[in-house]
Coordinates of C-alpha atoms and ligand atoms in Angstrom, one line a residue:
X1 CA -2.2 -17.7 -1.2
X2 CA -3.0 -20.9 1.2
X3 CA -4.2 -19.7 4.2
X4 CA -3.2 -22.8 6.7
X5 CA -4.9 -21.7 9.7
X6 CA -4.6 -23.5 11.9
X7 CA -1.1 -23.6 12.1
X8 CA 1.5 -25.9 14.2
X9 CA 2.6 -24.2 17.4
X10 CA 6.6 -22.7 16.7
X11 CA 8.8 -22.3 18.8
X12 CA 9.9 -18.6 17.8
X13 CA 13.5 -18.0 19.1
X14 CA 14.6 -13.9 18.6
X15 CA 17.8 -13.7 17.8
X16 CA 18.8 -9.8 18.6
X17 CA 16.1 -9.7 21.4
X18 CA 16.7 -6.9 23.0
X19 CA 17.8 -4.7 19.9
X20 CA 15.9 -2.3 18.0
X21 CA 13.9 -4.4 15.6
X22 CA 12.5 -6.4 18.1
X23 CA 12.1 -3.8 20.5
X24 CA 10.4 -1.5 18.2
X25 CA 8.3 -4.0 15.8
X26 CA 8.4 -7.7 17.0
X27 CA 7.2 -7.5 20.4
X28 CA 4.3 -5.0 19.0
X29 CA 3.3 -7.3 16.0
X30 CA 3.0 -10.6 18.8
X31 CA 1.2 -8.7 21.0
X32 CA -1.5 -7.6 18.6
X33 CA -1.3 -11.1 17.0
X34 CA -1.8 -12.6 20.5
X35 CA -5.0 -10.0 20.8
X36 CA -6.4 -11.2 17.5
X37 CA -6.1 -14.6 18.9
X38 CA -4.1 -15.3 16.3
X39 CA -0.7 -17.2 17.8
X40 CA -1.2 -20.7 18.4
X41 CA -2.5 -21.5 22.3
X42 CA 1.2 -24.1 22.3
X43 CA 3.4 -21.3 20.7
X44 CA 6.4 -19.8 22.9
X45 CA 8.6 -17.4 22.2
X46 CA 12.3 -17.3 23.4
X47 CA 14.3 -14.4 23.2
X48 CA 18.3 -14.3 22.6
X49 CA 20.9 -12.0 23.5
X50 CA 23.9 -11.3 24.7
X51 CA 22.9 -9.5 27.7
X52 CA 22.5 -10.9 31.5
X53 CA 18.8 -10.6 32.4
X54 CA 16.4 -13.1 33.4
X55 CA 12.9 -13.9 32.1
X56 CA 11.1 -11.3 34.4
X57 CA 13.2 -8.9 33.5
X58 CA 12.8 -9.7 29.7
X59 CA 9.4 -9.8 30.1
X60 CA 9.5 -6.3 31.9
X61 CA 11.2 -5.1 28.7
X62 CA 9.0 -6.2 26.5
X63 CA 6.3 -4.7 28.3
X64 CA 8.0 -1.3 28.6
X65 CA 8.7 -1.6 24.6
X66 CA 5.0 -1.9 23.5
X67 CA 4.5 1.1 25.8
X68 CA 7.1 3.2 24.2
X69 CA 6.4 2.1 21.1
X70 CA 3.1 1.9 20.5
X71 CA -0.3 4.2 20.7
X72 CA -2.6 1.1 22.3
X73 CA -3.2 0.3 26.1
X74 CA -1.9 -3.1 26.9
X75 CA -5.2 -5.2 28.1
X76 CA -4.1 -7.1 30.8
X77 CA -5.8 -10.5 29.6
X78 CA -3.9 -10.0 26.4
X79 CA -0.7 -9.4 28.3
X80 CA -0.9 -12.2 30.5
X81 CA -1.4 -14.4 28.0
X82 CA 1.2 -13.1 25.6
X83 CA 3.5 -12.5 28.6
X84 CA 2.9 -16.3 29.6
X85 CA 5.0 -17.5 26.4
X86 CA 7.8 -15.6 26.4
X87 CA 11.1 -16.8 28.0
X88 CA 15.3 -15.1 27.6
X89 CA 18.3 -16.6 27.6
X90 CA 21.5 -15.1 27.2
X91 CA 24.1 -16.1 24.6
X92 CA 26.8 -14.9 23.1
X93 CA 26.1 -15.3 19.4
X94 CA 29.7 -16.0 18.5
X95 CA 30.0 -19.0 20.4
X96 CA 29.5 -22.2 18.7
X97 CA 29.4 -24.6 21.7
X98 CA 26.5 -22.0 23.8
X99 CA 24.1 -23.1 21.0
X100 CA 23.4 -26.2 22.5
X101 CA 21.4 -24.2 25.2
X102 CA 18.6 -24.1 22.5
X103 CA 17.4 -27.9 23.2
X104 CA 16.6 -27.1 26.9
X105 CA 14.4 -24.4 25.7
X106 CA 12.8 -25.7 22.1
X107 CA 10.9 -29.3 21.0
X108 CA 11.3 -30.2 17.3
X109 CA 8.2 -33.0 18.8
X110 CA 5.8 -30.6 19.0
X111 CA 6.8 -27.7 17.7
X112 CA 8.4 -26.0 14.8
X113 CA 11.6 -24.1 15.3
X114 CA 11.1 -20.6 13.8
X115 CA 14.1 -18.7 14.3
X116 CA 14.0 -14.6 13.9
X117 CA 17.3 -13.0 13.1
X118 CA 16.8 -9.7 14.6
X119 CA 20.7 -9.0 14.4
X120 CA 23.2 -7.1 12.4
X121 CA 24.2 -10.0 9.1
X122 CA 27.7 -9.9 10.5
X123 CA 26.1 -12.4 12.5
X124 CA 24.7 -14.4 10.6
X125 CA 27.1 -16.8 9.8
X126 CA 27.4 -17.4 13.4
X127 CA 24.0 -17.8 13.9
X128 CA 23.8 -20.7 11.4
X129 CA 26.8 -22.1 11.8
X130 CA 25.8 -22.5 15.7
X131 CA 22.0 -23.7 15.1
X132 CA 23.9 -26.7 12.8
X133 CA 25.9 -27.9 15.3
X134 CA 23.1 -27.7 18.2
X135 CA 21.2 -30.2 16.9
X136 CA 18.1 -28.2 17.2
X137 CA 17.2 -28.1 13.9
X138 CA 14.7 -30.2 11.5
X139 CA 13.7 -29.9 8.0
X140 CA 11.0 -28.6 9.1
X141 CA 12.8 -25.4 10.8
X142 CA 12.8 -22.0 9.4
X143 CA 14.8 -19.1 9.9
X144 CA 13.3 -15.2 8.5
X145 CA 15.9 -12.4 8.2
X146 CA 15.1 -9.3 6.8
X147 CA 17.1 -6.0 5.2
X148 CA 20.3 -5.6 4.7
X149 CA 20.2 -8.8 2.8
X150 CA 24.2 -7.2 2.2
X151 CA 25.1 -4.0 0.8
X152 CA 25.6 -4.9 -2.9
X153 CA 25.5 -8.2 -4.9
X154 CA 28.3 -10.0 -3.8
X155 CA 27.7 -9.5 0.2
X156 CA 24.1 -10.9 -0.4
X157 CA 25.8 -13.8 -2.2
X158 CA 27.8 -14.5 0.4
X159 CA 24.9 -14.0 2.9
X160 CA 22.6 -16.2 1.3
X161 CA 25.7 -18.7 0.2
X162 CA 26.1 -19.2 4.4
X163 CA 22.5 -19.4 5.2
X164 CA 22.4 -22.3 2.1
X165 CA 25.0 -24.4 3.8
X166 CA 21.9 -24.8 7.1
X167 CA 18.8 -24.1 5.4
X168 CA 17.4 -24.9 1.9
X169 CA 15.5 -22.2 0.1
X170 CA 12.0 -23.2 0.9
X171 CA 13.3 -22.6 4.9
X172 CA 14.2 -19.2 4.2
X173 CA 11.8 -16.1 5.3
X174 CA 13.3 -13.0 4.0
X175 CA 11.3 -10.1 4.9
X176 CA 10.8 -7.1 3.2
X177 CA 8.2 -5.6 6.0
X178 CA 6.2 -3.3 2.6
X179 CA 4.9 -6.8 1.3
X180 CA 3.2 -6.9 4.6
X181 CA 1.3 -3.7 4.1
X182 CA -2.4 -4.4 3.2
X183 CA -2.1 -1.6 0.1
X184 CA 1.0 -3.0 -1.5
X185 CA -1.6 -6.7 -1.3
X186 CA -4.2 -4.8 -2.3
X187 CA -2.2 -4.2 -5.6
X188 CA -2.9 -8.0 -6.5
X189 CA -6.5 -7.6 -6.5
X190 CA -6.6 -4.3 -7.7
X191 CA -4.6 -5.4 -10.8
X192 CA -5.6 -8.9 -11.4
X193 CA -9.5 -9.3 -10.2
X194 CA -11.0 -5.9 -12.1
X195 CA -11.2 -6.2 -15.9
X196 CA -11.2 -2.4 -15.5
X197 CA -8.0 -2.4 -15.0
X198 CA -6.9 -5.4 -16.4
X199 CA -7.7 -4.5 -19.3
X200 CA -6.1 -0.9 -19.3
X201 CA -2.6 -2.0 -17.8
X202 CA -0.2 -1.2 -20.6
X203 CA 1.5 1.0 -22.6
X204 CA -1.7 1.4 -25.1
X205 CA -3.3 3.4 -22.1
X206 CA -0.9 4.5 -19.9
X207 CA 1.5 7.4 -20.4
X208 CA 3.7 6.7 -17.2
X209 CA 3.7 6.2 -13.6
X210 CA 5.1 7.7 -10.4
X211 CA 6.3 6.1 -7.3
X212 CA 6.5 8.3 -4.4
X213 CA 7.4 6.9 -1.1
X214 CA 8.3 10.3 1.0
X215 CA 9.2 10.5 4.4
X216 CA 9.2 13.0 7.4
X217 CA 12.1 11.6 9.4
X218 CA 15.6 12.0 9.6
X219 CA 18.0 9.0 10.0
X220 CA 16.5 8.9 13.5
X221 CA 19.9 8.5 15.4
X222 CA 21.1 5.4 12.6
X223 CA 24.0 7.8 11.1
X224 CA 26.2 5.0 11.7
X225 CA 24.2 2.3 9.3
X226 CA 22.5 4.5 7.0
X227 CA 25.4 6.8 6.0
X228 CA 27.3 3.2 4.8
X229 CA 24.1 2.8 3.0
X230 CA 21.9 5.6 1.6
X231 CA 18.7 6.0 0.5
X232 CA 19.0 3.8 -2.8
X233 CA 20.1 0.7 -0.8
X234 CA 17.9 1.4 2.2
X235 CA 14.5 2.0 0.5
X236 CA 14.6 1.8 -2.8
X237 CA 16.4 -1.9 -3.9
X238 CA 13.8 -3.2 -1.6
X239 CA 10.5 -1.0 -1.0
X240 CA 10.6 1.0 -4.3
X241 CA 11.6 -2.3 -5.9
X242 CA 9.0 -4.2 -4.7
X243 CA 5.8 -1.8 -5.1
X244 CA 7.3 -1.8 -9.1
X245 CA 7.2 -5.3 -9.3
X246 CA 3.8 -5.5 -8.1
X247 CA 2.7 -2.6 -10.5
X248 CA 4.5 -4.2 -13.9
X249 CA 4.5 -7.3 -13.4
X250 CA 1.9 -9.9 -15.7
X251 CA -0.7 -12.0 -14.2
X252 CA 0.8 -15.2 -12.2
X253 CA -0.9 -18.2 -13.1
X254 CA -2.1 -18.2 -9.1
X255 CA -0.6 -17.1 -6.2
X256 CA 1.3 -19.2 -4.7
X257 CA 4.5 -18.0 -4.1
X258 CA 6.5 -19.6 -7.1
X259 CA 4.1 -18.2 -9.6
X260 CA 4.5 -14.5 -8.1
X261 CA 8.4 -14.9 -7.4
X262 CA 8.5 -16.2 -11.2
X263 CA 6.7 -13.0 -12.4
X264 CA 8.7 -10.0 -10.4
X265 CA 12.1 -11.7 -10.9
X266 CA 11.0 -11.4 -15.0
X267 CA 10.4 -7.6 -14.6
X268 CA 13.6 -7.1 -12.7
X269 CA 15.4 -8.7 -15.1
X270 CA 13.8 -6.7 -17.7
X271 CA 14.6 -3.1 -16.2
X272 CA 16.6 -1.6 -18.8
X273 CA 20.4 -1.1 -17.0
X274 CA 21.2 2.7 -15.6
X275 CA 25.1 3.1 -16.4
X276 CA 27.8 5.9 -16.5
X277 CA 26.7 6.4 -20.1
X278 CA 23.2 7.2 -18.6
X279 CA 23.4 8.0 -15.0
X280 CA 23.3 11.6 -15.4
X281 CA 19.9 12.0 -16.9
X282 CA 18.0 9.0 -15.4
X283 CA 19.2 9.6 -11.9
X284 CA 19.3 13.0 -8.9
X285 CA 20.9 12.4 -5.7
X286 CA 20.0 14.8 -3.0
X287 CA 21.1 15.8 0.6
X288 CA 18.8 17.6 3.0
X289 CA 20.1 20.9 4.6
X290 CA 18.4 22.0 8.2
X291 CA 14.5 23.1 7.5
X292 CA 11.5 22.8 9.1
X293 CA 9.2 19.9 9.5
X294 CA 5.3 20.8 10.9
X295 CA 6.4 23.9 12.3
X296 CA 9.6 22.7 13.9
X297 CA 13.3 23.2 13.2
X298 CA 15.2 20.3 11.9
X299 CA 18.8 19.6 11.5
X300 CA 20.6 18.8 8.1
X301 CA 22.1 15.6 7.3
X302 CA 25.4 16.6 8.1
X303 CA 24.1 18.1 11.6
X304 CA 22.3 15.1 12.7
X305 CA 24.2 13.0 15.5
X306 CA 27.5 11.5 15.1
X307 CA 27.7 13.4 11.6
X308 CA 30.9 13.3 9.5
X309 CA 30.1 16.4 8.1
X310 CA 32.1 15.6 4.8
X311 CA 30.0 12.6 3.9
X312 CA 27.9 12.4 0.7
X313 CA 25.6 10.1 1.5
X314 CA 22.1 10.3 -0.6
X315 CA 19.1 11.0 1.5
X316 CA 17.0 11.4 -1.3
X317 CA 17.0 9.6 -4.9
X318 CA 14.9 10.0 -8.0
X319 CA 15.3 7.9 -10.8
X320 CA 13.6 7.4 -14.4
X321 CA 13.1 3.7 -14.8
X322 CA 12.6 2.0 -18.0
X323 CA 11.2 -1.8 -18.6
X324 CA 12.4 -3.2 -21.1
X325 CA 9.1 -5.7 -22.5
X326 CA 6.2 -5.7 -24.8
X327 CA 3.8 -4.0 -21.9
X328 CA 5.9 -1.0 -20.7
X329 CA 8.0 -0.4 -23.9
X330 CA 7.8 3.7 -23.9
X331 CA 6.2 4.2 -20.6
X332 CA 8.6 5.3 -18.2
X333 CA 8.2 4.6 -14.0
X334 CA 9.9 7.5 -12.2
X335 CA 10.4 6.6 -8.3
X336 CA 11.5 9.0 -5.6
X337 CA 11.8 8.4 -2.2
X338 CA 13.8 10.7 0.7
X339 CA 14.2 11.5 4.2
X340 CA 13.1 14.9 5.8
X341 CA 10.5 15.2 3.0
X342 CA 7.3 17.8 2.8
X343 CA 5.0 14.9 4.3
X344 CA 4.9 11.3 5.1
X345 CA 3.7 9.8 1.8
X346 CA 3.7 6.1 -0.1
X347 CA 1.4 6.5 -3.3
X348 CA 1.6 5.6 -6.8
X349 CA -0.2 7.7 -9.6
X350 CA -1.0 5.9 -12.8
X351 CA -1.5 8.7 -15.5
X352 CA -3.3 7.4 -18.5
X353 CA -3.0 8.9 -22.0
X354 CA -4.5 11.7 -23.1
X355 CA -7.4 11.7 -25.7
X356 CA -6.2 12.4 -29.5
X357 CA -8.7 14.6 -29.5
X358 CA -10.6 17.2 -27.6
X359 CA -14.2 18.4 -27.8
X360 CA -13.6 20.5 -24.9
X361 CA -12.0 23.5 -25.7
X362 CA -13.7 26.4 -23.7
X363 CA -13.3 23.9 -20.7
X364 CA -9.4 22.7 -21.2
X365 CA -6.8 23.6 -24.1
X366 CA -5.5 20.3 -23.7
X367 CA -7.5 17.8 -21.7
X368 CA -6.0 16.7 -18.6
X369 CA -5.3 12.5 -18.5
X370 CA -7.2 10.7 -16.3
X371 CA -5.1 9.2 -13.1
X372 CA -5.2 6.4 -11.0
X373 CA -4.1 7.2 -7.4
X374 CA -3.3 4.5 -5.1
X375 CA -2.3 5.9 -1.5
X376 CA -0.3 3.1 0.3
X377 CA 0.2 5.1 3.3
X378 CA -1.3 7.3 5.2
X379 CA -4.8 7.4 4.4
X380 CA -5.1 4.0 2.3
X381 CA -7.4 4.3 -0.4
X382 CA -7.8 4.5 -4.2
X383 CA -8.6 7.7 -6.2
X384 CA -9.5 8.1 -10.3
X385 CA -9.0 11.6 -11.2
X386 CA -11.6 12.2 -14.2
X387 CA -13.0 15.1 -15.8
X388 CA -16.6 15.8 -15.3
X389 CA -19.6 17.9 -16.5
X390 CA -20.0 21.1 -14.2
X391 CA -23.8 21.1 -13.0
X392 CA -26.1 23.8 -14.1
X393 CA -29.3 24.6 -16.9
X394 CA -27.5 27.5 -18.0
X395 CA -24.4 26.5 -18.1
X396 CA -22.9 25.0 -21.4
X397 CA -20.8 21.8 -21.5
X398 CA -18.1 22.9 -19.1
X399 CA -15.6 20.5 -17.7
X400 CA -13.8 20.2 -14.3
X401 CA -11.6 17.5 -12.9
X402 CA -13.4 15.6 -10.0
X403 CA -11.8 12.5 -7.8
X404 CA -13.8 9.3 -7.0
X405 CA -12.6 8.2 -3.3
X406 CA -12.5 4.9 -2.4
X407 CA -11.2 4.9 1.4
X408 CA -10.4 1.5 2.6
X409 CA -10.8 2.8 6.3
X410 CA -14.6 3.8 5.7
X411 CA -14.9 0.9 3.3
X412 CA -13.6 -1.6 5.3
X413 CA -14.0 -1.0 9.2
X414 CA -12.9 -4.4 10.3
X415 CA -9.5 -6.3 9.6
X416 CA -7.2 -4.1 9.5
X417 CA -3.5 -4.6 9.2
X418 CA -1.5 -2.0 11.5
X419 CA 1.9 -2.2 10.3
X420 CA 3.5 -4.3 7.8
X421 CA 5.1 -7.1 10.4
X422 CA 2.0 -8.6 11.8
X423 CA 1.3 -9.9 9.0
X424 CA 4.6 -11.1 8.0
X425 CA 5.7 -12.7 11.0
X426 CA 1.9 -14.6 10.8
X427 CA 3.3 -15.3 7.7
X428 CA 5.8 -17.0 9.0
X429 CA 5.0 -18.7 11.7
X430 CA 2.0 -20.2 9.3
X431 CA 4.7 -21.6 6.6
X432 CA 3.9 -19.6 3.8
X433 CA 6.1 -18.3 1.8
X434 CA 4.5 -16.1 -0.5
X435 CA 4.8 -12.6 1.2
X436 CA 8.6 -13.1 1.1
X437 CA 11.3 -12.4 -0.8
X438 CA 13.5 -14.9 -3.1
X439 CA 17.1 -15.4 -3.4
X440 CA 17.0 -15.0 -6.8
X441 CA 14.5 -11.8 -6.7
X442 CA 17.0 -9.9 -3.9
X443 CA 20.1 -10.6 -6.5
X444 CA 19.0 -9.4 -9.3
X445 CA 17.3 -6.2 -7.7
X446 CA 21.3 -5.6 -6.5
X447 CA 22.7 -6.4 -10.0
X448 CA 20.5 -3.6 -11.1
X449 CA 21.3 -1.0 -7.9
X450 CA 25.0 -1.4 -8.2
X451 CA 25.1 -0.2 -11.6
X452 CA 23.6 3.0 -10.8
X453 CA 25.8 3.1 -7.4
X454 CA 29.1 2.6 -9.9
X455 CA 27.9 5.2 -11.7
X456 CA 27.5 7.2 -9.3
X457 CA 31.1 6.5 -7.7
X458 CA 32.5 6.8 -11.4
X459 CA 31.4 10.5 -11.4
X460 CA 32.1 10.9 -7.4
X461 CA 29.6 14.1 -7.4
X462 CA 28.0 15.7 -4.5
X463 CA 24.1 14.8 -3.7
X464 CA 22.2 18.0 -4.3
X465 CA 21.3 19.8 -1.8
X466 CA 17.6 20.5 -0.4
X467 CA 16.2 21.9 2.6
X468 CA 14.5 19.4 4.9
X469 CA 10.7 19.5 4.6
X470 CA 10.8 20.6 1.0
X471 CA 9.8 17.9 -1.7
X472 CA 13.6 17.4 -2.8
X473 CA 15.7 19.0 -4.8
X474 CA 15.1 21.1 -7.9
X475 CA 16.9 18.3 -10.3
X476 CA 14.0 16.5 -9.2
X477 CA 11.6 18.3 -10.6
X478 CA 13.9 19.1 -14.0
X479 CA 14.3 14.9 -14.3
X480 CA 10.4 15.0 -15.7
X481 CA 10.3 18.5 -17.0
X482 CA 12.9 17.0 -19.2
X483 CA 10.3 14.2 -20.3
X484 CA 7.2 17.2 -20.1
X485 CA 5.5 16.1 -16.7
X486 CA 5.8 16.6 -13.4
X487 CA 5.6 15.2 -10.3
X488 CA 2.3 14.8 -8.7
X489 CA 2.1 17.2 -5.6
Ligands
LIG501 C1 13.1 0.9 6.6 C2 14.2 1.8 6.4 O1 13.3 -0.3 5.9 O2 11.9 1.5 6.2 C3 14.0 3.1 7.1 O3 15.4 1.2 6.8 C4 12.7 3.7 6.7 O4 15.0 4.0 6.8 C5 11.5 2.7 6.9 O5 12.4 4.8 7.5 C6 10.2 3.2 6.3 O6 9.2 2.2 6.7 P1 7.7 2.7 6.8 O7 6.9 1.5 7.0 O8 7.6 3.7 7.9 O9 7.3 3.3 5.5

């Protein structure tokens, strides 16, 4: 990964400035870019919408945003500063002509036109059509969207097909905010720069692995996009996706961002296709019922806000995945991720064979595998579960499993990445594409998610149901009974 620091000023225009995204994650990630000195001293930032404010009242947003929505106390220095480059101007997105606006605001002379489409992708289409006929743009612009890249194959097509007519590939940012998390990078080293691992990565030594990414919310007031959508197309065609491609995939050559795109797209590709013929054993849909959540009463799916309360929406999914090459041939990946889970939890557990043979009887009938556990979030770290000699002079050999910790907060006090979109919209501010997502990579992960969702509407059955701070429902659990093992708890 080139680090090219430092970088030529941008001019980062927000498309959808006053929406959700930005108000929740973009103004944030700036503002702790812009206290890690981080933003280029010429960089401004221009914020679009369709909404009649001025600057000082945009700014006054802004400001109120990173107090709702973060933990830190603004330092006024930092503010000032970050404050300094931002400007709003109102548009409405539809219009072709009000584009023009953009060259009182932006210059392609010293600065390279970044532009952030916050916004729903119905707009898209505007968005570009009205940057091409501004004039604003250079080959050196970018543009960086992020999820829903569409809702199934074709939409994405025809999202990406728009964006091609304005920019070419090597222009286009598409976010996926997990590859920004510094545990889903720390897969790379892991994997590739420790022969201890390196070595072991492959279906001589492992049995299977487990995805979890489990969380505590609800649909947080989003019934309106996420009950179009579910829990397969919202987390797991992406996140899930993505933390699998950077657990099976083979050693890129180096890691620029054409070598790793090469190597993910080749394990996508090589996931062996869930069907109708298959669906019912490989997959479990589930639907949380009212529970409770740390002590506190929480409303089922079909309570929450603006419910239709006949909708069957997934807010849970657990599926056994199977790839299809020399590596991983008979070592299955089961993922599950869901809403109004037990805890907030993103880990993977690596479970290694079991020994042919056991010395250890009086200790274990059967000797538990060792396991590698990488916790992504909360709490990053890495664990190896291994079985150990219990201390003592009179005792004989007895056995008992022990964990080596390796916390990355008391290893590594300094550096930290808060969230995954500091680092992403660094990323792109800096040109480099390697933290982002390919066309190519983003079809072929829906070629593989609309199977199961055919299947799914071939058979037109209810989610299971399971009540909310629970681990899911029971099918769940019976998906790796089936198979002998469990989920890690
Ligand atoms: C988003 C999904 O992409 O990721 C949300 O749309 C989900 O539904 C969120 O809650 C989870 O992100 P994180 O970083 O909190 O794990």
């Amino acid at each position: 990964m080139k680090e090219k620091k430092p970088y030529k000023p941008c001019d980062l225009v927000i498309y959808g400035a006053l929406g959700d995204l930005s108000r929740r994650k973009l103004f944030i990630s700036l503002y702790r870019l812009e206290h890690a000195n981080l933003i280029e001293p010429e960089t401004r930032i221009t914020g679009v919408d369709r909404h009649e404010v001025n600057t000082t009242e945009f700014i006054e947003i802004a400001r109120k945003s990173l107090q709702e929505f973060s933990s830190e106390t603004l330092i006024d220095d930092v503010w000032d500063r970050f404050s300094a480059r931002l400007s709003y101007v109102k548009m409405d997105l539809t219009q072709v002509e009000q584009y023009k606006v953009l060259n009182t605001v932006t210059d392609s002379n010293t600065r390279v036109l970044v532009n952030y489409f916050a916004v729903a992708p119905f707009l898209f289409k505007n968005i570009c059509q009205g940057l091409a006929h501004s004039g604003v743009l250079t080959n050196e612009s970018r543009m960086v969207m992020e999820k829903p890249i569409g809702h199934d194959l074709k939409s994405s097509q025809e999202i990406n097909d728009e964006v091609a007519k304005v920019f070419s590939e090597d222009q286009v940012f598409r976010i996926d905010h997990y590859l920004g998390k510094e545990t889903v990078l720390n897969l790379l080293a892991l994997r590739f720069a420790n022969s201890i691992f390196t070595t072991n990565w492959n279906h001589n030594t492992i049995d299977h692995i487990q995805i979890t990414v489990a969380e505590e919310v609800g649909i947080e007031g989003r019934w309106e996009y996420f009950d179009k959508t579910g829990q397969l197309r919202d987390m797991l065609q992406n996140h899930l996706l993505q933390i699998l491609t950077f657990i099976a995939m083979e050693p890129p050559v180096n890691l620029e961002a054409n070598s790793i795109h090469n190597e993910k797209i080749k394990v996508l590709k090589a996931l062996r296709p869930i069907t109708s013929n298959n669906v019912d054993e490989k997959t479990v849909r589930g639907q949380y019922t009212g529970g409770y959540i740390k002590g506190a009463n929480v409303p089922g799916y079909l309570e929450e806000e603006g419910a239709d309360t006949k909708s069957t929406t997934e807010s849970f999914v657990a599926l056994r995945v199977d790839i299809d090459n020399w590596r991983w041939a008979g070592v299955p990946f089961y993922l599950r991720t869901g809403k109004r889970l037990m805890g907030k939890r993103t880990e993977i557990v690596v479970y290694f064979k079991q020994l042919p043979h056991n010395i250890f009887k009086d200790s274990f009938r059967d000797l538990p595998p060792n396991k590698l556990i990488i916790h992504l979030q909360p709490n990053e770290g890495v664990e190896i579960e291994m079985l150990n000699k219990i201390p003592g002079i009179d005792e004989h050999i007895k056995l008992q499993k022990t964990r080596l910790d390796l916390s990355f907060s008391d290893a590594f006090k300094k550096n930290r990445i808060f969230g995954g979109y500091e680092k992403l919209v660094l990323e792109a501010m800096r040109g480099n594409p390697t933290l982002f997502l390919s066309r190519e990579e983003i079809e072929q992960a829906w070629t593989w998610v609309d199977s199961i969702q055919d299947a799914w509407r071939h058979y037109n059955e209810s989610p299971k149901s399971y009540p909310a701070g629970t681990w899911g429902p029971i099918a769940s659990v019976a998906l790796l009974a089936r198979d002998g093992r469990a989920w890690e708890e």
